[in-house]
Amino acid sequence: MRFERIGREPDYSRYMDLKEGWLDRRIFSDADIYEEELYRIFARSWLFVAHESQIPNSGDFLTTHMGEDAVIVARQPDGSIRVMLNSCPHRGNKVCFADAGNTRRFVCNYHGWGFDTAGELKGMHEEYCYDAGDIDYKNHGLKNVAKVGSYKGLVFATFNGDAPSLEAWLGDFRWYLDMILDNEEGGTEFIGGCIKSVMSANWKFGVENFIGDAYHAGWTHDSGCRSMNDGMPFPPIDMQNSYHASVNGHGWEFGTEGVGDLVLLGRPKVMEYYNKIRPKMAERLGEMRSKIFGSVASASIFPNVSFLPGISTFRQWQPKGPMQFELKTWVIVNKNMPDDIKDEVTKGVMQTFGPGGTFEMDDGENWENCTTVNRGVVTRHERLHYRCGIGRQIEHDTLPGIVYRGQYNDANQRGFYQRWLDMMTHDEFGKMPARPEPQLGNVAETRDLPGLFAL
């Protein structure tokens, strides 16, 4: 699936100098830049579309967006998953209006064109009005995306037939992802449905906040933290034993104390559960990853998925223009977790990072103000500072990726915008540099890694 662009092709490198540590504010409000993002990033990247637990049975479906393109995600009779445009090829009307459900057919409200769960056209209202040769059923189904892939329960799709495999897209970041997706036998699931909210902010502010901005937490979230934890302030950061790690625009910032985020969740039973399984987690993933999990941490998968591994909120920033996004939020838990602990996690997520959560409201206000203020006709020409920790890159004997010491850092943010620049600049994936070169090779399971990475 290829896309021909007609219009300007500016030099996007002029909008940032990441070696010097600055960004041009216009990338957060310029309509032309946003339009190019839809083509160059969202139409070419692997995008998260579902968790397998949301569509376990044949005929199960949900609707979502890939960029601004509406899509249907449907489980097939053979167990595979199809992703297709939620737009009738007759006049373009939205075919499915439900958020989720189970069905044998999708039928357009406008003229009654009906499609099976694979998107194939099966019939329409007053079918007799079409003469022989008027319509080719095989070529007038719902357009399927180019590729669909799954990694340990997370389902991704891409419109780009030339995209690398999903495993290559995630690359060495799988080592970090397995801390949330594979810390216990049985994998994970989404529970409690999806919460949707709309913010008047640019989608990148949410992603960059979760990919590396631990710095804001002790100030922005101080009152919320104290209200949740008997007046105790935000846990102190150990700058010698905390890190930023980036892989091709994906990023995870974290401590190694194992408890910070679990404390912030404010649910003692959840802390007890993870402390109980931590020795087995160490056996499964290695000592280092068992120490990282539960620490103050946040992460993002390029381009627009984020999560807090210890707090169990999983979210996607869906772009709705340069100055608005829809935030979709789920609760992710271990499938084998006892039901009462799942309930405790859900309550904790809603009290912290739900739409009315003590922390979520703080962030939303900041992102909206960053977006609106940055677009001032004079203000937009001033540079933004992204130099924090710029000289702290290290070689670590256990952690894969581009690693910087100290959680208070802009390293992962710089890594995210570097991949943004790569996508906006290069027409072919093969011409984009690996950042960094893969270290883990073709290992299918990070649990099986030999040597230092297994520590």
Coordinates of C-alpha atoms in Angstrom, one line a residue:
M1 CA 0.0 0.0 0.0
R2 CA 1.8 3.1 -1.2
F3 CA 0.9 6.7 -0.9
E4 CA 1.8 9.5 -3.3
R5 CA 2.2 12.9 -1.6
I6 CA 1.6 16.1 -3.6
G7 CA 2.9 19.2 -1.9
R8 CA 5.9 20.6 -0.1
E9 CA 8.7 18.4 1.3
P10 CA 10.5 20.7 3.7
D11 CA 13.8 19.9 5.4
Y12 CA 12.6 18.6 8.8
S13 CA 16.0 18.6 10.3
R14 CA 15.7 22.4 10.6
Y15 CA 13.1 21.9 13.3
M16 CA 15.5 20.3 15.8
D17 CA 19.2 19.8 16.7
L18 CA 19.2 16.9 19.1
K19 CA 23.0 16.9 19.5
E20 CA 22.7 20.4 20.8
G21 CA 19.4 19.6 22.6
W22 CA 16.7 21.9 21.2
L23 CA 13.3 21.6 19.3
D24 CA 11.3 24.0 17.2
R25 CA 7.9 24.7 18.8
R26 CA 6.2 24.6 15.5
I27 CA 6.2 20.8 15.4
F28 CA 3.4 20.9 18.0
S29 CA 1.0 23.1 16.2
D30 CA 1.8 23.5 12.5
A31 CA -1.1 22.0 10.4
D32 CA 1.2 21.1 7.5
I33 CA 3.7 19.3 9.7
Y34 CA 0.8 17.4 11.3
E35 CA -0.6 16.3 7.9
E36 CA 2.9 15.0 7.0
E37 CA 3.0 13.1 10.3
L38 CA -0.2 11.2 9.2
Y39 CA 1.5 10.1 6.0
R40 CA 5.1 9.6 7.0
I41 CA 4.6 8.2 10.6
F42 CA 1.1 6.9 11.1
A43 CA 0.6 5.4 7.6
R44 CA 4.0 3.7 7.7
S45 CA 4.6 2.6 11.4
W46 CA 3.4 -0.5 13.2
L47 CA 0.5 0.8 15.3
F48 CA -1.1 -0.8 18.3
V49 CA -4.7 -1.8 17.6
A50 CA -5.8 -4.3 20.3
H51 CA -4.9 -6.7 23.0
E52 CA -5.8 -10.3 22.1
S53 CA -7.8 -10.6 25.2
Q54 CA -10.3 -8.0 23.9
I55 CA -11.2 -10.3 20.9
P56 CA -10.8 -13.9 22.2
N57 CA -13.6 -15.5 20.1
S58 CA -14.5 -15.9 16.4
G59 CA -16.6 -12.9 15.3
D60 CA -15.3 -10.7 18.2
F61 CA -14.4 -7.2 17.0
L62 CA -13.5 -3.7 18.1
T63 CA -13.2 -0.4 16.3
T64 CA -10.3 2.0 16.7
H65 CA -8.1 4.3 14.6
M66 CA -4.7 4.1 12.9
G67 CA -3.7 7.7 12.8
E68 CA -7.0 9.3 11.7
D69 CA -8.0 6.3 9.7
A70 CA -10.9 4.4 11.3
V71 CA -10.4 0.6 11.3
I72 CA -12.2 -2.6 12.4
V73 CA -10.2 -5.3 14.2
A74 CA -11.9 -8.7 13.9
R75 CA -11.1 -12.2 15.1
Q76 CA -11.5 -14.8 12.2
P77 CA -12.9 -18.3 12.4
D78 CA -9.4 -19.7 12.0
G79 CA -8.2 -17.7 15.0
S80 CA -6.3 -15.1 13.0
I81 CA -6.9 -11.4 13.2
R82 CA -7.9 -9.0 10.4
V83 CA -7.7 -5.3 10.4
M84 CA -9.6 -3.3 7.8
L85 CA -10.7 0.2 7.0
N86 CA -14.0 1.1 8.7
S87 CA -15.2 2.8 5.5
C88 CA -17.7 1.5 2.9
P89 CA -16.1 1.4 -0.6
H90 CA -19.5 2.6 -2.1
R91 CA -19.7 6.1 -0.7
G92 CA -17.2 6.0 2.2
N93 CA -19.7 5.9 5.1
K94 CA -18.6 4.5 8.4
V95 CA -19.6 0.8 8.4
C96 CA -19.4 -0.1 12.1
F97 CA -20.4 2.3 14.8
A98 CA -20.0 0.0 17.8
D99 CA -16.9 0.2 20.0
A100 CA -16.9 -3.6 20.3
G101 CA -19.0 -6.7 20.0
N102 CA -19.5 -10.0 18.2
T103 CA -20.9 -10.4 14.7
R104 CA -21.0 -12.4 11.5
R105 CA -21.5 -9.4 9.2
F106 CA -20.8 -5.7 9.0
V107 CA -23.5 -3.8 7.2
C108 CA -23.3 -0.2 6.0
N109 CA -26.2 2.0 7.2
Y110 CA -26.4 4.0 3.9
H111 CA -27.1 1.5 1.2
G112 CA -27.0 -1.9 3.0
W113 CA -23.7 -3.2 1.6
G114 CA -22.7 -6.2 3.7
F115 CA -19.3 -7.6 4.5
D116 CA -18.1 -10.6 6.4
T117 CA -15.6 -10.3 9.3
A118 CA -12.7 -10.6 6.8
G119 CA -14.0 -7.5 5.0
E120 CA -15.2 -9.4 1.9
L121 CA -18.3 -7.9 0.1
K122 CA -21.2 -10.4 0.4
G123 CA -24.2 -8.5 -0.8
M124 CA -26.2 -5.3 -0.7
H125 CA -29.7 -3.9 -0.6
E126 CA -31.6 -4.2 -3.9
E127 CA -28.8 -6.2 -5.5
Y128 CA -30.8 -6.6 -8.7
C129 CA -30.1 -3.0 -9.7
Y130 CA -26.5 -3.9 -10.6
D131 CA -26.2 -5.3 -14.1
A132 CA -23.6 -8.0 -15.0
G133 CA -20.2 -6.4 -14.9
D134 CA -21.2 -3.4 -12.8
I135 CA -19.4 -4.5 -9.8
D136 CA -16.5 -6.9 -8.9
Y137 CA -17.3 -8.2 -5.5
K138 CA -13.7 -9.3 -4.9
N139 CA -12.3 -5.8 -5.4
H140 CA -14.9 -3.9 -3.4
G141 CA -14.5 -5.3 0.1
L142 CA -13.3 -3.4 3.1
K143 CA -9.6 -2.5 2.5
N144 CA -7.4 -4.7 4.7
V145 CA -4.2 -3.3 6.1
A146 CA -0.9 -4.5 4.7
K147 CA 0.3 -6.5 7.8
V148 CA -1.0 -7.6 11.2
G149 CA 1.3 -8.9 13.9
S150 CA 1.1 -9.8 17.6
Y151 CA 3.7 -9.7 20.3
K152 CA 2.8 -11.5 23.6
G153 CA -0.8 -10.3 23.4
L154 CA -0.4 -6.9 21.9
V155 CA -1.8 -6.7 18.4
F156 CA -0.2 -4.2 15.9
A157 CA -1.0 -3.4 12.3
T158 CA 0.5 -1.3 9.5
F159 CA -0.6 0.1 6.2
N160 CA 2.9 -0.2 4.9
G161 CA 3.7 -3.4 2.9
D162 CA 7.4 -2.5 3.0
A163 CA 7.5 -2.2 6.8
P164 CA 10.0 -4.5 8.6
S165 CA 8.6 -7.3 10.7
L166 CA 7.0 -6.5 14.0
E167 CA 9.8 -8.2 15.8
A168 CA 12.3 -6.1 14.0
W169 CA 10.2 -2.9 14.6
L170 CA 10.3 -3.6 18.4
G171 CA 13.9 -4.9 18.2
D172 CA 15.8 -4.9 21.5
F173 CA 13.0 -3.1 23.2
R174 CA 11.4 -6.5 23.6
W175 CA 13.9 -7.0 26.5
Y176 CA 12.1 -4.2 28.4
L177 CA 8.5 -5.0 27.1
D178 CA 8.8 -8.5 28.6
M179 CA 8.9 -7.0 32.1
I180 CA 5.2 -6.0 31.7
L181 CA 4.1 -8.7 29.2
D182 CA 5.9 -11.8 30.4
N183 CA 6.8 -11.4 34.1
E184 CA 4.6 -14.4 35.0
E185 CA 3.4 -17.5 33.3
G186 CA 0.1 -16.9 31.5
G187 CA 0.8 -13.5 30.0
T188 CA -1.5 -10.5 30.3
E189 CA -5.0 -9.2 29.6
F190 CA -6.9 -6.0 29.5
I191 CA -9.8 -5.7 32.0
G192 CA -12.6 -3.3 32.7
G193 CA -13.1 -1.9 29.2
C194 CA -11.7 1.3 27.6
I195 CA -11.9 4.8 28.9
K196 CA -11.8 7.6 26.3
S197 CA -11.1 11.2 26.9
V198 CA -10.2 14.2 24.6
M199 CA -7.5 16.7 25.3
S200 CA -6.7 19.9 23.5
A201 CA -3.1 19.1 23.2
N202 CA -0.6 17.7 20.6
W203 CA -0.3 13.9 20.7
K204 CA 3.5 14.1 21.0
F205 CA 3.3 15.8 24.5
G206 CA 1.7 12.7 26.0
V207 CA 4.2 10.3 24.4
E208 CA 7.3 12.2 25.4
N209 CA 6.0 12.6 28.9
F210 CA 5.7 8.9 29.4
I211 CA 8.8 8.0 27.4
G212 CA 11.2 9.8 29.8
D213 CA 9.8 12.7 31.8
A214 CA 10.3 11.5 35.4
Y215 CA 11.5 15.1 36.1
H216 CA 8.0 16.6 36.3
A217 CA 6.6 14.0 38.7
G218 CA 8.0 15.3 42.0
W219 CA 6.7 18.8 41.3
T220 CA 3.6 18.4 39.1
H221 CA 2.2 15.4 41.1
D222 CA 3.4 16.4 44.6
S223 CA 0.0 17.2 46.0
G224 CA -1.6 14.1 44.4
C225 CA 1.2 11.9 45.7
R226 CA 0.8 13.2 49.3
S227 CA -3.0 12.8 49.2
M228 CA -2.7 9.2 48.1
N229 CA 0.1 8.2 50.5
D230 CA -0.5 9.7 54.0
G231 CA 1.3 12.9 53.3
M232 CA 4.4 11.3 51.9
P233 CA 6.1 13.1 49.0
F234 CA 7.1 11.6 45.7
P235 CA 9.8 8.9 46.2
P236 CA 13.4 10.3 45.8
I237 CA 15.3 9.4 42.7
D238 CA 18.6 7.6 42.9
M239 CA 20.5 9.2 40.0
Q240 CA 23.3 6.7 40.1
N241 CA 21.0 3.6 39.8
S242 CA 18.3 4.8 37.5
Y243 CA 18.3 5.1 33.7
H244 CA 16.9 6.0 30.4
A245 CA 17.0 3.4 27.7
S246 CA 16.0 4.0 24.1
V247 CA 15.6 1.7 21.1
N248 CA 14.6 3.2 17.7
G249 CA 12.3 5.7 19.3
H250 CA 10.8 3.4 21.9
G251 CA 11.9 4.3 25.4
W252 CA 11.7 3.2 29.1
E253 CA 12.9 5.3 32.0
F254 CA 13.2 3.5 35.3
G255 CA 14.7 3.1 38.7
T256 CA 15.9 -0.2 40.2
E257 CA 14.5 -0.1 43.7
G258 CA 11.4 -2.2 42.7
V259 CA 8.7 -0.4 44.7
G260 CA 8.2 3.3 43.7
D261 CA 5.3 2.9 41.3
L262 CA 3.7 0.2 43.5
V263 CA 3.7 2.7 46.4
L264 CA 2.2 5.4 44.2
L265 CA -0.6 3.0 43.2
G266 CA -1.7 3.1 46.8
R267 CA -2.8 -0.5 47.0
P268 CA -0.9 -2.6 49.7
K269 CA -2.4 -5.9 48.4
V270 CA -0.9 -5.3 45.0
M271 CA 2.5 -4.6 46.6
E272 CA 2.2 -7.9 48.5
Y273 CA 1.3 -9.8 45.3
Y274 CA 4.3 -8.5 43.4
N275 CA 6.7 -9.1 46.3
K276 CA 5.4 -12.7 46.4
I277 CA 6.1 -13.4 42.7
R278 CA 9.3 -11.4 42.5
P279 CA 11.6 -14.3 43.2
K280 CA 10.0 -16.3 40.3
M281 CA 10.2 -13.1 38.2
A282 CA 13.9 -13.1 38.8
E283 CA 14.2 -16.7 37.7
R284 CA 12.1 -16.0 34.6
L285 CA 13.6 -12.7 33.5
G286 CA 16.8 -12.3 35.4
E287 CA 17.7 -10.3 38.6
M288 CA 18.0 -6.9 36.9
R289 CA 14.5 -7.0 35.3
S290 CA 13.0 -8.2 38.6
K291 CA 14.4 -5.1 40.3
I292 CA 13.3 -2.7 37.6
F293 CA 9.7 -3.9 37.7
G294 CA 7.6 -1.9 40.2
S295 CA 10.1 0.9 40.4
V296 CA 9.2 4.5 39.4
A297 CA 9.1 4.0 35.6
S298 CA 7.3 4.9 32.5
A299 CA 7.6 3.8 28.8
S300 CA 6.4 4.5 25.3
I301 CA 6.3 2.4 22.1
F302 CA 6.9 4.6 19.0
P303 CA 4.9 6.3 17.8
N304 CA 1.9 6.6 20.2
V305 CA 1.5 4.0 22.9
S306 CA 2.5 4.5 26.5
F307 CA 2.3 2.6 29.8
L308 CA 3.3 2.7 33.5
P309 CA 4.5 -0.9 34.2
G310 CA 4.1 -0.8 38.0
I311 CA 0.8 1.1 38.0
S312 CA -0.7 -1.0 35.1
T313 CA -2.2 1.8 33.0
F314 CA -1.8 1.2 29.3
R315 CA -2.8 4.0 26.9
Q316 CA -2.8 5.3 23.3
W317 CA -2.6 8.9 22.1
Q318 CA -4.8 9.0 19.0
P319 CA -4.1 12.2 16.9
K320 CA -7.2 14.3 16.1
G321 CA -5.4 17.3 14.5
P322 CA -2.3 19.2 15.5
M323 CA -3.9 20.5 18.7
Q324 CA -6.1 17.7 19.9
F325 CA -5.8 14.0 20.7
E326 CA -8.1 11.3 22.0
L327 CA -6.6 9.4 24.9
K328 CA -7.7 5.7 25.2
T329 CA -6.8 4.1 28.5
W330 CA -6.9 0.4 29.6
V331 CA -5.9 -1.5 32.7
I332 CA -3.4 -4.3 31.9
V333 CA -2.8 -7.1 34.4
N334 CA -1.3 -10.6 34.6
K335 CA -3.9 -13.1 33.4
N336 CA -3.1 -15.4 36.4
M337 CA -3.5 -12.6 38.9
P338 CA -6.2 -13.4 41.5
D339 CA -9.5 -11.6 40.9
D340 CA -9.3 -9.6 44.1
I341 CA -5.9 -8.3 43.2
K342 CA -7.1 -7.4 39.7
D343 CA -9.9 -5.4 41.3
E344 CA -7.4 -3.6 43.5
V345 CA -5.2 -2.7 40.5
T346 CA -8.2 -1.3 38.6
K347 CA -9.2 0.9 41.5
G348 CA -5.7 2.1 41.9
V349 CA -5.4 3.0 38.2
M350 CA -8.7 4.9 38.3
Q351 CA -7.6 6.9 41.3
T352 CA -4.3 7.8 39.8
F353 CA -4.4 7.8 36.0
G354 CA -8.1 7.7 35.1
P355 CA -9.8 10.8 33.7
G356 CA -10.6 11.9 37.2
G357 CA -7.4 10.5 38.7
T358 CA -5.2 12.6 41.0
F359 CA -2.3 12.6 38.5
E360 CA -4.0 12.5 35.1
M361 CA -5.7 15.9 35.6
D362 CA -2.3 17.5 36.4
D363 CA -0.7 16.2 33.2
G364 CA -3.7 17.1 30.9
E365 CA -3.6 20.8 32.1
N366 CA 0.1 21.0 31.4
W367 CA -0.1 19.5 27.9
E368 CA -3.0 21.7 26.9
N369 CA -1.1 24.8 28.0
C370 CA 2.1 23.7 26.3
T371 CA 0.2 23.2 23.0
T372 CA -1.8 26.5 23.0
V373 CA 1.0 28.7 24.3
N374 CA 3.6 27.4 21.9
R375 CA 1.5 28.4 18.9
G376 CA 1.8 32.2 19.6
V377 CA 3.1 33.9 16.4
V378 CA 6.2 35.1 18.3
T379 CA 6.5 32.3 20.8
R380 CA 6.5 29.6 18.1
H381 CA 9.9 30.8 16.8
E382 CA 11.6 30.3 20.2
R383 CA 13.4 27.0 20.8
L384 CA 12.6 24.5 23.5
H385 CA 15.3 23.1 25.8
Y386 CA 16.0 19.3 25.6
R387 CA 19.6 19.2 27.0
C388 CA 19.0 17.6 30.4
G389 CA 21.6 14.8 30.9
I390 CA 23.0 15.2 27.4
G391 CA 26.4 14.1 28.5
R392 CA 25.4 11.1 30.6
Q393 CA 25.3 8.3 28.0
I394 CA 27.0 5.1 29.2
E395 CA 27.7 1.6 28.1
H396 CA 25.9 -0.8 30.5
D397 CA 26.8 -4.4 30.8
T398 CA 23.2 -5.6 31.2
L399 CA 20.8 -3.0 29.7
P400 CA 20.3 -3.0 25.9
G401 CA 19.7 0.1 23.8
I402 CA 21.0 3.6 24.1
V403 CA 21.4 4.0 27.8
Y404 CA 21.8 7.2 29.9
R405 CA 22.4 7.3 33.6
G406 CA 19.9 9.1 35.8
Q407 CA 16.0 9.2 35.5
Y408 CA 16.0 13.0 35.5
N409 CA 17.0 13.2 31.9
D410 CA 15.8 14.2 28.4
A411 CA 17.6 11.3 26.7
N412 CA 14.5 9.2 25.8
Q413 CA 12.7 12.3 24.6
R414 CA 15.7 13.1 22.3
G415 CA 15.6 9.4 21.1
F416 CA 11.8 9.7 20.3
Y417 CA 12.3 12.9 18.3
Q418 CA 15.3 11.4 16.5
R419 CA 13.1 8.6 15.3
W420 CA 10.3 11.1 14.4
L421 CA 12.9 13.0 12.3
D422 CA 14.1 9.7 10.7
M423 CA 10.5 8.8 9.7
M424 CA 9.8 12.4 8.4
T425 CA 13.0 12.5 6.4
H426 CA 13.5 9.0 4.9
D427 CA 11.1 7.5 2.3
E428 CA 12.4 3.9 2.8
F429 CA 12.9 2.0 6.0
G430 CA 16.1 0.5 4.7
K431 CA 17.7 3.9 4.7
M432 CA 16.9 4.7 8.3
P433 CA 19.8 4.0 10.7
A434 CA 19.3 1.6 13.6
R435 CA 19.5 3.5 16.9
P436 CA 21.4 1.6 18.2
E437 CA 22.6 -1.4 16.2
P438 CA 20.7 -4.5 17.5
Q439 CA 22.4 -6.3 20.4
L440 CA 20.1 -9.2 21.1
G441 CA 20.2 -10.8 17.6
N442 CA 17.4 -13.1 16.5
V443 CA 16.5 -14.4 19.9
A444 CA 12.7 -15.1 19.9
E445 CA 12.4 -15.2 23.7
T446 CA 14.3 -12.7 25.8
R447 CA 14.0 -15.2 28.7
D448 CA 16.4 -17.4 26.7
L449 CA 19.1 -14.7 26.2
P450 CA 22.6 -16.0 27.1
G451 CA 25.3 -14.1 28.9
L452 CA 25.1 -10.6 30.4
F453 CA 21.6 -9.8 29.1
A454 CA 20.2 -12.7 31.1
L455 CA 21.4 -11.2 34.4

